[in-house]
Coordinates of C-alpha atoms and ligand atoms in Angstrom, one line a residue:
X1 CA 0.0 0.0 0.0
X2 CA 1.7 3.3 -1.1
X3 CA -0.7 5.3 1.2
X4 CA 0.1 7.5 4.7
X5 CA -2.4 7.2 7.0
X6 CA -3.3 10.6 9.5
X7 CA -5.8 11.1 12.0
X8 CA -6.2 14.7 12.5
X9 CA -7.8 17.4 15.2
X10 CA -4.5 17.7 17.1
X11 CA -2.6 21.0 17.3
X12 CA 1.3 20.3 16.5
X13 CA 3.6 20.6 19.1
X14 CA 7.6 20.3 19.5
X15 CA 10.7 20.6 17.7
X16 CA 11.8 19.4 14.6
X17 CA 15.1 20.0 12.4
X18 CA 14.7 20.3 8.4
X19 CA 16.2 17.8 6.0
X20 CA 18.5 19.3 3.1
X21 CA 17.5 20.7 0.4
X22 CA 16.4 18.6 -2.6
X23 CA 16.6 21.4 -5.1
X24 CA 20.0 22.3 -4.0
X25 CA 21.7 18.7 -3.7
X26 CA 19.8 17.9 -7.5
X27 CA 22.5 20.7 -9.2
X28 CA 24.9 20.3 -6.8
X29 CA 24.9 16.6 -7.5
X30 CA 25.0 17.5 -11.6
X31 CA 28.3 20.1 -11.1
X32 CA 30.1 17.0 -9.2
X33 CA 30.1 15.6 -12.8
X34 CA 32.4 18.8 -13.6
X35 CA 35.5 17.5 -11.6
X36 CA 36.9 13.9 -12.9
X37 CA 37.4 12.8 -8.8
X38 CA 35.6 13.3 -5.2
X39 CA 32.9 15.3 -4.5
X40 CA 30.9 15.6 -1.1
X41 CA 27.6 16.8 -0.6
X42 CA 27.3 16.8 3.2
X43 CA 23.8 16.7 4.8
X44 CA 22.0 14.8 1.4
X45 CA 18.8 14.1 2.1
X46 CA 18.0 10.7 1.3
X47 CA 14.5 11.0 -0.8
X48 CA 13.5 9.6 -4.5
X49 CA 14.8 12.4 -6.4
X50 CA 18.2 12.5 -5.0
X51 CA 18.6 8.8 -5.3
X52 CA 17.5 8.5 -8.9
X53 CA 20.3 11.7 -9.7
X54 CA 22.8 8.9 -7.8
X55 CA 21.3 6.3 -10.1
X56 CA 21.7 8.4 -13.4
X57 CA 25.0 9.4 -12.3
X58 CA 25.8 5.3 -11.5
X59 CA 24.9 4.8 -14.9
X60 CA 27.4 7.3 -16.1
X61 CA 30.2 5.6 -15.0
X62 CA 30.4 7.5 -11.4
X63 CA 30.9 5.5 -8.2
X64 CA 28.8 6.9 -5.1
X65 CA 28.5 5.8 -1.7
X66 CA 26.9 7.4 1.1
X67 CA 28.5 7.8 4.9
X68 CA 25.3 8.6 7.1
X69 CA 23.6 12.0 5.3
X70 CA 27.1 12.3 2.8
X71 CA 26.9 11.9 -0.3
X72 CA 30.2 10.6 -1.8
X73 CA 30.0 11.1 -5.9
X74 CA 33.5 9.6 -7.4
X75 CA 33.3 10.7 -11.1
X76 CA 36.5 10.0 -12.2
X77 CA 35.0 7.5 -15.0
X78 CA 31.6 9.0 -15.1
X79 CA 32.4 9.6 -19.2
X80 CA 29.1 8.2 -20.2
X81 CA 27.3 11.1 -22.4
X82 CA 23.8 9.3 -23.2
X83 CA 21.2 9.6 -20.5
X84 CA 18.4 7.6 -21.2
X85 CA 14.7 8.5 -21.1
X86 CA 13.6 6.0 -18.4
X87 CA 14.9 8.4 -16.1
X88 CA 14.9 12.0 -17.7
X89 CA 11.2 10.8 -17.9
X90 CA 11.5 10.1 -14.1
X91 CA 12.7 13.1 -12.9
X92 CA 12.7 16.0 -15.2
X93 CA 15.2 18.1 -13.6
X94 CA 17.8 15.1 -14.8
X95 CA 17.7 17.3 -18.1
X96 CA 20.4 19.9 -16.1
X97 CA 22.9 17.4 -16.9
X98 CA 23.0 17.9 -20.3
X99 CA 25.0 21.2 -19.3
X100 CA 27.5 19.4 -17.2
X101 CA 27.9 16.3 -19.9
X102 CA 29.2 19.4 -22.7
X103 CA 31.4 20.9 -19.4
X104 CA 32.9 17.8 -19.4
X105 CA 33.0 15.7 -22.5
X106 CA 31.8 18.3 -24.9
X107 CA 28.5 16.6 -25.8
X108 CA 25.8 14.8 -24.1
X109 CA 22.2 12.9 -25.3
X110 CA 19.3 12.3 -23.2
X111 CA 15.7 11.4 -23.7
X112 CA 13.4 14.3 -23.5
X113 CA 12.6 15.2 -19.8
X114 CA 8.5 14.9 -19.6
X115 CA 6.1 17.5 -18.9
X116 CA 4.3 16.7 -15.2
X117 CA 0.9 17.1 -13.7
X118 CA 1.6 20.8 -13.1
X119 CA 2.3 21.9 -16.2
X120 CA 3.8 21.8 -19.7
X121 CA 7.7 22.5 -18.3
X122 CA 9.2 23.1 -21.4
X123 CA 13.6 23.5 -22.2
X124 CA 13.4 25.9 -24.4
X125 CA 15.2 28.4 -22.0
X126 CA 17.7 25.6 -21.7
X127 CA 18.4 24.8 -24.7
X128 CA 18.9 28.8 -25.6
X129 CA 21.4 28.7 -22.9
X130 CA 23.5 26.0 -24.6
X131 CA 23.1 27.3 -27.9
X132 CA 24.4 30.6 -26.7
X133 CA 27.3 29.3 -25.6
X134 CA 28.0 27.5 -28.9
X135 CA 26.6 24.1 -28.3
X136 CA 24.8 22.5 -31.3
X137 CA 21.8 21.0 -30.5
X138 CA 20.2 18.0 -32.3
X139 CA 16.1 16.9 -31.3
X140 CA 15.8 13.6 -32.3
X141 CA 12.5 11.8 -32.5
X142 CA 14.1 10.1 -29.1
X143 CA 16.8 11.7 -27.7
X144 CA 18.2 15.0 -27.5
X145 CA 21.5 16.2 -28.3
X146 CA 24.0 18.2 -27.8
X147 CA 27.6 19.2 -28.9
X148 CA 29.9 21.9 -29.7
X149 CA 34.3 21.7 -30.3
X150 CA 34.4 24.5 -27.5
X151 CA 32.3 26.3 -25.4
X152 CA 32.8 29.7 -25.4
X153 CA 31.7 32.4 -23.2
X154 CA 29.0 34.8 -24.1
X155 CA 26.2 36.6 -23.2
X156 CA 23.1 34.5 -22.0
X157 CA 19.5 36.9 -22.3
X158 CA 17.0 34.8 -21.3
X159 CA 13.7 35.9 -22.0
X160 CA 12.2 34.6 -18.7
X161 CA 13.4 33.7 -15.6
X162 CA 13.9 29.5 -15.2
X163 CA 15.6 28.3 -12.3
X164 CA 17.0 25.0 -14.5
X165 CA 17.8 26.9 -17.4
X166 CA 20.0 28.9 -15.2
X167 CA 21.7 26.0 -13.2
X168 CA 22.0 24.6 -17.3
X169 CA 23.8 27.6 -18.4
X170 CA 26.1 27.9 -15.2
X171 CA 27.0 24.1 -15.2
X172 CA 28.2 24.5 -18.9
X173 CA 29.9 28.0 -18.9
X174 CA 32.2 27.2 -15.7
X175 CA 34.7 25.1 -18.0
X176 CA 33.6 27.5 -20.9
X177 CA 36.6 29.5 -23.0
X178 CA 36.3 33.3 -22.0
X179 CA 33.3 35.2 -20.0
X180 CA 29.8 34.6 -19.7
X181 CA 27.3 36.9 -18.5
X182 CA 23.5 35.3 -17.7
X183 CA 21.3 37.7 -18.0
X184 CA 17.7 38.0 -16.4
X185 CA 18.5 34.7 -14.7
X186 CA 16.7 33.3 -12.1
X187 CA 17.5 34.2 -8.2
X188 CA 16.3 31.8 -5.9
X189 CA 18.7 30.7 -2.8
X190 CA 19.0 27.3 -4.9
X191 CA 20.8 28.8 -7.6
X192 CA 23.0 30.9 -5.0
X193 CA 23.9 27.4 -3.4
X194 CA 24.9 26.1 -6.6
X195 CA 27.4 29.1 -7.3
X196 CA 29.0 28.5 -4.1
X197 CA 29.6 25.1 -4.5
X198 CA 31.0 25.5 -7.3
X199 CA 33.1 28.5 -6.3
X200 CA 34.4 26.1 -4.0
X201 CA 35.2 23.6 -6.7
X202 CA 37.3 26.7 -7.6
X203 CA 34.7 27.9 -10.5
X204 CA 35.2 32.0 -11.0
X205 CA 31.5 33.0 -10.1
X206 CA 29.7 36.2 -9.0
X207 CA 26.3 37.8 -8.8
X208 CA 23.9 34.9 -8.1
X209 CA 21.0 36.1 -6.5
X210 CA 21.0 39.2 -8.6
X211 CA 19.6 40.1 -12.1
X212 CA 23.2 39.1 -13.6
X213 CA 25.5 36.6 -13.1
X214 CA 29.1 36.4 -14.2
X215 CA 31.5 33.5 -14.9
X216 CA 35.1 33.9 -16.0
X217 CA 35.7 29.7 -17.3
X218 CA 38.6 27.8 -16.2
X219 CA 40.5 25.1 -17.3
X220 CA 39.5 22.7 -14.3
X221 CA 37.5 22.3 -11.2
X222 CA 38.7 20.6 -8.1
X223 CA 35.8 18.1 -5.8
X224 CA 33.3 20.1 -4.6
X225 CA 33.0 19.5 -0.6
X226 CA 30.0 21.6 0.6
X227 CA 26.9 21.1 3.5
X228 CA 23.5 21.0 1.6
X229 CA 21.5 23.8 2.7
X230 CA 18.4 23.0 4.8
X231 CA 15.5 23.0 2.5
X232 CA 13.0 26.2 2.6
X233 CA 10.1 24.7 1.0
X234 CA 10.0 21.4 3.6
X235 CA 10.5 24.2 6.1
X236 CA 7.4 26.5 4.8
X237 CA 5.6 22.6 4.5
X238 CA 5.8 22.0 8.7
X239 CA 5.2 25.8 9.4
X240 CA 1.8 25.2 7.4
X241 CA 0.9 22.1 9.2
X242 CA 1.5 24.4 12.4
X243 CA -0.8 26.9 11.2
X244 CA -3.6 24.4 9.9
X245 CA -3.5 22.2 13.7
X246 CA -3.2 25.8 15.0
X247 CA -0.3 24.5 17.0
X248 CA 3.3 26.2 18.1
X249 CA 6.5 24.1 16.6
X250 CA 10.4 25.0 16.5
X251 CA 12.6 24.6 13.3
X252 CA 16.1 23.9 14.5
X253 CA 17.8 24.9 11.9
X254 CA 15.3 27.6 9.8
X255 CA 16.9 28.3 5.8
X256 CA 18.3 31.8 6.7
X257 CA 16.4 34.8 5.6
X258 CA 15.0 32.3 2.7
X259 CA 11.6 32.4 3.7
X260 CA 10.8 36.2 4.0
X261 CA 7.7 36.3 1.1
X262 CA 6.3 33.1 3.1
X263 CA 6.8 34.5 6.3
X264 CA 5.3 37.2 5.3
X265 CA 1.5 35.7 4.7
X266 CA 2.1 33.8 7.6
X267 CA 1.8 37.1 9.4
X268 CA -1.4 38.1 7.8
X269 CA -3.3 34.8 8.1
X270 CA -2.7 35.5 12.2
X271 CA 0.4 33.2 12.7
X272 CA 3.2 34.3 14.7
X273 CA 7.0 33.9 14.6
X274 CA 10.3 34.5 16.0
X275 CA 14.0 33.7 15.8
X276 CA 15.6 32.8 19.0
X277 CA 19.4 31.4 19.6
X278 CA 19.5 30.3 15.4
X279 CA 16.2 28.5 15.9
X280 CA 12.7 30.0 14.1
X281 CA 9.4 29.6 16.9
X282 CA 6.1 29.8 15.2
X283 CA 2.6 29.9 16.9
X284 CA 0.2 28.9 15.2
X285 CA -2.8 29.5 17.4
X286 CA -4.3 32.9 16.4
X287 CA -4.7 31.8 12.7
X288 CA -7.7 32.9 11.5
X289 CA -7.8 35.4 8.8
X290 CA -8.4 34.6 5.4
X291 CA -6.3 35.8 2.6
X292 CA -8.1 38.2 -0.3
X293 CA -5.2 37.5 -2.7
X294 CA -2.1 35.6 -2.9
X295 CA 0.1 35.8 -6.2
X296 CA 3.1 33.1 -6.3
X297 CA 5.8 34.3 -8.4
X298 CA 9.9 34.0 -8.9
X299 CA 12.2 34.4 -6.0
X300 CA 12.2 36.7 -3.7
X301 CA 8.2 36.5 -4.5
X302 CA 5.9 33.7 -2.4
X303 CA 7.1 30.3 -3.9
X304 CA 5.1 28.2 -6.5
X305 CA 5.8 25.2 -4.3
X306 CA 4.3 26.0 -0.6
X307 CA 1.4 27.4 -3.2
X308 CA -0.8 23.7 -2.1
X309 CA 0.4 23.3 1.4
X310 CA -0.8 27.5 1.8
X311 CA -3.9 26.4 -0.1
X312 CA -4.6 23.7 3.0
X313 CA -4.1 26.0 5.3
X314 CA -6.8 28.5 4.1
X315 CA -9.2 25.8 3.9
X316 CA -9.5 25.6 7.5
X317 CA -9.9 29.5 8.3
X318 CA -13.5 30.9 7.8
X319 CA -13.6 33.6 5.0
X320 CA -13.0 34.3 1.3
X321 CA -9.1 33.2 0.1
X322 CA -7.7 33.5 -3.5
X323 CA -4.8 32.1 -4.8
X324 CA -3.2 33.0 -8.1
X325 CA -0.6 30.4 -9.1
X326 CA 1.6 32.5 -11.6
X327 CA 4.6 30.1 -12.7
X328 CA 2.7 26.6 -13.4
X329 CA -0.4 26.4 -15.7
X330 CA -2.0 23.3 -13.7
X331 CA -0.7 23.2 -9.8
X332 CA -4.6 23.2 -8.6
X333 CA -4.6 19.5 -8.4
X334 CA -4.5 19.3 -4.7
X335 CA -8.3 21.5 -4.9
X336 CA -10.0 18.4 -6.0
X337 CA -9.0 16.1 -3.6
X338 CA -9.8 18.7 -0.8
X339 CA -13.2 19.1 -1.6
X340 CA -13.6 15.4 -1.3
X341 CA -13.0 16.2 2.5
X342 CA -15.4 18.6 2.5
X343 CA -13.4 22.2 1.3
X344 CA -14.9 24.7 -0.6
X345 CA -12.8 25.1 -3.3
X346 CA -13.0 26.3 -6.6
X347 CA -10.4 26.3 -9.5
X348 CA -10.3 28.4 -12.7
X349 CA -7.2 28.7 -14.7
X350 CA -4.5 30.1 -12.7
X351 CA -6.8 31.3 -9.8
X352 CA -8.0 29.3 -6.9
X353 CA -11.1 30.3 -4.8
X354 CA -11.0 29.2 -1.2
X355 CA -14.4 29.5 1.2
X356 CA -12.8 28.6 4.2
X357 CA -13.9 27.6 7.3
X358 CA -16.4 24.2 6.0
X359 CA -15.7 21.4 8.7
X360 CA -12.9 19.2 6.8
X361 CA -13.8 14.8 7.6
X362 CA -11.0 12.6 6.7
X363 CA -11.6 10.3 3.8
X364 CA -9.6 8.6 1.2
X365 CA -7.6 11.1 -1.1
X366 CA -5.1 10.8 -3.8
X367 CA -1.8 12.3 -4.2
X368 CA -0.8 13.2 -7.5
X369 CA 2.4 15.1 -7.5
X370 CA 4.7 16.2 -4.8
X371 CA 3.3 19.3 -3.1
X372 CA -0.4 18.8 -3.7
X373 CA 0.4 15.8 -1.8
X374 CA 1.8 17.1 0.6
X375 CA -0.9 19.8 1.1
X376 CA -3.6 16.4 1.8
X377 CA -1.2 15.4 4.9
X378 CA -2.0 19.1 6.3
X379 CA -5.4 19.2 5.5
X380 CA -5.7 15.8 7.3
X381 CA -3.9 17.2 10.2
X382 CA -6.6 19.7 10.1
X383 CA -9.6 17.2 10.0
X384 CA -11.8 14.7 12.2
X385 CA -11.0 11.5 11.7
X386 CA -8.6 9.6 9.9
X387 CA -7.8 10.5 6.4
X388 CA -5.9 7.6 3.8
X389 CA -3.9 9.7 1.3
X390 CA -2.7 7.6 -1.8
X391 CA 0.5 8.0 -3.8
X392 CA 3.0 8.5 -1.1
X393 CA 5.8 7.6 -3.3
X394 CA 5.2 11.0 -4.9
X395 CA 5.1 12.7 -1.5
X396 CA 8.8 10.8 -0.6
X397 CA 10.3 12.4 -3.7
X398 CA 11.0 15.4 -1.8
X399 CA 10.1 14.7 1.9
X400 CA 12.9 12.6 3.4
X401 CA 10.6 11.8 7.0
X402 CA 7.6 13.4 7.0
X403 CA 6.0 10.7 8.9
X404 CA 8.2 11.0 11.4
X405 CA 8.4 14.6 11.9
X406 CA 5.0 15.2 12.2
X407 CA 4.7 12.2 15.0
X408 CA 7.6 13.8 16.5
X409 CA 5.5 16.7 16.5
X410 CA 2.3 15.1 18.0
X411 CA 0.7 13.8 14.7
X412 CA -1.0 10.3 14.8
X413 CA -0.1 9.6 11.2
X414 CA 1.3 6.0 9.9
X415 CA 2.8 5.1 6.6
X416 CA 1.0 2.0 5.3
X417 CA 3.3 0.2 2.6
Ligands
LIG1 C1 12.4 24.3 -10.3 O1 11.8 23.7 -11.4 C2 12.1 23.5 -9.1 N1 12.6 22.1 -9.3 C3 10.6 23.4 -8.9 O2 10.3 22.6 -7.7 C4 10.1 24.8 -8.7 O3 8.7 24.8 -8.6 C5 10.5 25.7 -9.9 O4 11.9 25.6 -10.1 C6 10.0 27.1 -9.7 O5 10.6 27.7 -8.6 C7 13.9 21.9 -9.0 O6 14.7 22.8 -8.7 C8 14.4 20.5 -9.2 P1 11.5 26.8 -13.9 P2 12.1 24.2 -12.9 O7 12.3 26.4 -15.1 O8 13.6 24.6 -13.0 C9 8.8 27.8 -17.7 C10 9.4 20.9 -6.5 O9 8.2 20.7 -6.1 N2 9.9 27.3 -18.5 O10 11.9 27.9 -13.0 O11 11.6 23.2 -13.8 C11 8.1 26.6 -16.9 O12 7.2 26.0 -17.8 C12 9.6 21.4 -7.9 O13 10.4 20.8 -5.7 C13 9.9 27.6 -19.8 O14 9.0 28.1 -20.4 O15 11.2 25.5 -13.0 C14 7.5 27.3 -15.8 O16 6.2 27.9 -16.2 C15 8.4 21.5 -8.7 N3 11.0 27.1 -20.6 C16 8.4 28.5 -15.4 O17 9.3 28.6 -16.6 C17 12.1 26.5 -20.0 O18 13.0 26.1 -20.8 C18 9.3 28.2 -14.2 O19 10.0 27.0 -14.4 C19 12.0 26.3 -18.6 C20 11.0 26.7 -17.9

């Protein structure tokens, strides 16, 4: 049974610390491929994603082996430049390696990365990222290609911002002839943890975070040895199941200043917060205003990903809440299976329309995609009675323990495999 069982109607209460970041070991994992030796990324969380990336990379020719939470990547012989669809299918953020393949070797193949339940998630922005720094690029009817005698540095203008076409053009200009300006690139902490990685890999890298960023290539990069950063969106996750139990948790070890657009709305919704000795304590207990609108957008804006668990949380306060979800065309799924405990939801497009407050009764719900199921765990933290929510394997793709977090926080919830 691939199925997480929670019984709901208790505030949370404790401590908990935050696994690392899966969208900043997924890159950080792909530059390792730049340096033909050792890499450590220290503080890996263990979830699907991250272990398919160690499985691609396998398949390359890399040896990897894990001591506790670090991640030991050996890619001395990882020369292999064809990447095959059964896992850019998988996990479409496997298509970043394509940059790191050309860093390296000068070409790489893979089958085309699929589109998701959320949206299209086209590579065009990637691909104009390779092409500008002189890769040729070949679309099969299977695989994708691409290839160049040299990279050289240029300009990159992207027309909008894409956090993997920016890791793709960083991971391919590092070892690139000359300088290379990104323009317009995207600035979330993710792509900020990347550059310093590979700064310590001994990349020449400056601006992330701003509108620019500027790489002068070098002939080599040494093993990348760096602590994955705690990840903000699993942190933003237990702050909302706080808020919907109307509970009081501590975070350990918050994602520093990372959180600001999120924190933010948790302010206006009635939840409370404050840093103390390096650890974030939030109160839950006076939520209870609804939200007239809520726009997700590109970093530093609120993110596209806490979008569902938000969505859960403004199920359960009385009032009028709407959502507009600005960077994927279909992440509403979660709606549906909300209303089948009882929300008042309604979906149009990008916007969501949230009537608040109706009494939520567990029942059996289905994930479909990583954050929408993750949202049905907090609404079911928020209802009476137990709720069964299906597809857990798509809620483990990003959350290392969530089980046992949230019993460690007071939750009665039980994975049933
Ligand atoms: C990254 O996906 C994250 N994934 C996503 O997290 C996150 O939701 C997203 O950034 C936005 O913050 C990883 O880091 C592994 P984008 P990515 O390219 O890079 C369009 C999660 O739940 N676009 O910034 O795929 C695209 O369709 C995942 O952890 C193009 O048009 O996101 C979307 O509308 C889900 N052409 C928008 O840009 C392109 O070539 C933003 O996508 C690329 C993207």
């Amino acid at each position: 049974m691939d199925s997480i069982r929670v019984t709901g109607g208790r505030p949370l209460d404790g401590t908990v610390s935050i696994q690392g970041s899966k969208n900043a070991a997924l890159p950080m994992m792909a530059a390792s491929l730049l340096h033909r030796g050792v890499s450590v990324l220290k503080g890996c969380p263990r979830i699907a994603d991250v272990l398919c990336m160690e499985g691609i990379l396998g398949e390359m020719g890399a040896v990897t082996w894990w001591e506790g939470h670090d991640l030991y990547l050996d890619c001395t012989k990882a020369d292999k430049t064809e990447i095959s669809e059964v896992y850019t299918g998988k996990m479409r953020s496997s298509v970043i390696l394509l940059g790191a393949m050309l860093g390296r070797n000068k070409k790489g193949c893979l089958g085309y990365p699929g589109g998701c339940v959320i949206g299209k998630r086209p590579i065009d922005l990637h691909l104009l990222a390779l092409r500008s720094l002189g890769a040729r690029i070949e679309e099969g009817p299977f695989f994708l290609c691409a290839s160049c005698r040299e990279l050289k540095g240029s300009t990159i203008s992207f027309p909008g911002k894409s956090v993997g076409a920016t890791e793709q053009g960083i991971l391919a200009a590092v070892l690139a002839k000359g300088e290379t300006c990104l323009k317009n690139c995207a600035r979330e902490p993710e792509i900020q943890w990347l550059c310093r990685y590979l700064r310590g890999m001994g990349a020449k890298i400056s601006g992330e975070g701003g509108e620019c960023i500027y790489i002068t290539g070098v002939e080599e990069l040494n093993g990348g040895n760096m602590q994955v950063p705690p990840d903000r969106i699993v942190a933003g996750t237990y702050l909302c199941a706080c808020a919907a139990t109307r509970g009081r948790i501590t975070i350990e070890n918050p994602p520093e200043g990372e959180l600001d657009a999120f924190l933010e709305v948790y302010r206006k919704i009635g939840g409370q917060y404050k840093a103390k000795s390096g650890k974030l304590i939030a109160d839950g207990s006076g939520v209870r205003f609804s939200l007239p609108y809520l726009e997700t957008g590109v970093y530093p804006g609120f993110p596209t990903d806490l979008q569902s668990p938000m969505m859960a949380v403004l199920a359960t306060i009385p009032g009028e809440s709407h959502i507009r979800e600005m960077i994927f065309e279909d992440r509403f799924k979660a709606a549906e299976q909300m209303n089948r405990m009882g929300a008042g939801i309604v979906t149009a497009g990008r916007d969501a329309f949230i009537h608040g407050g109706h009494p939520l009764l567990g029942c059996q719900v289905y994930a479909q995609e990583l954050r929408g199921g993750a949202a049905l765990i907090l609404a079911a933290l928020a209802a009476k009675g137990e709720t069964e929510i299906h597809g857990y394997s798509y809620i483990r793709r990003g959350y290392e323990r969530i089980g046992d977090d949230l019993r460690t926080l007071g939750a009665k919830c039980q994975p049933a495999f």
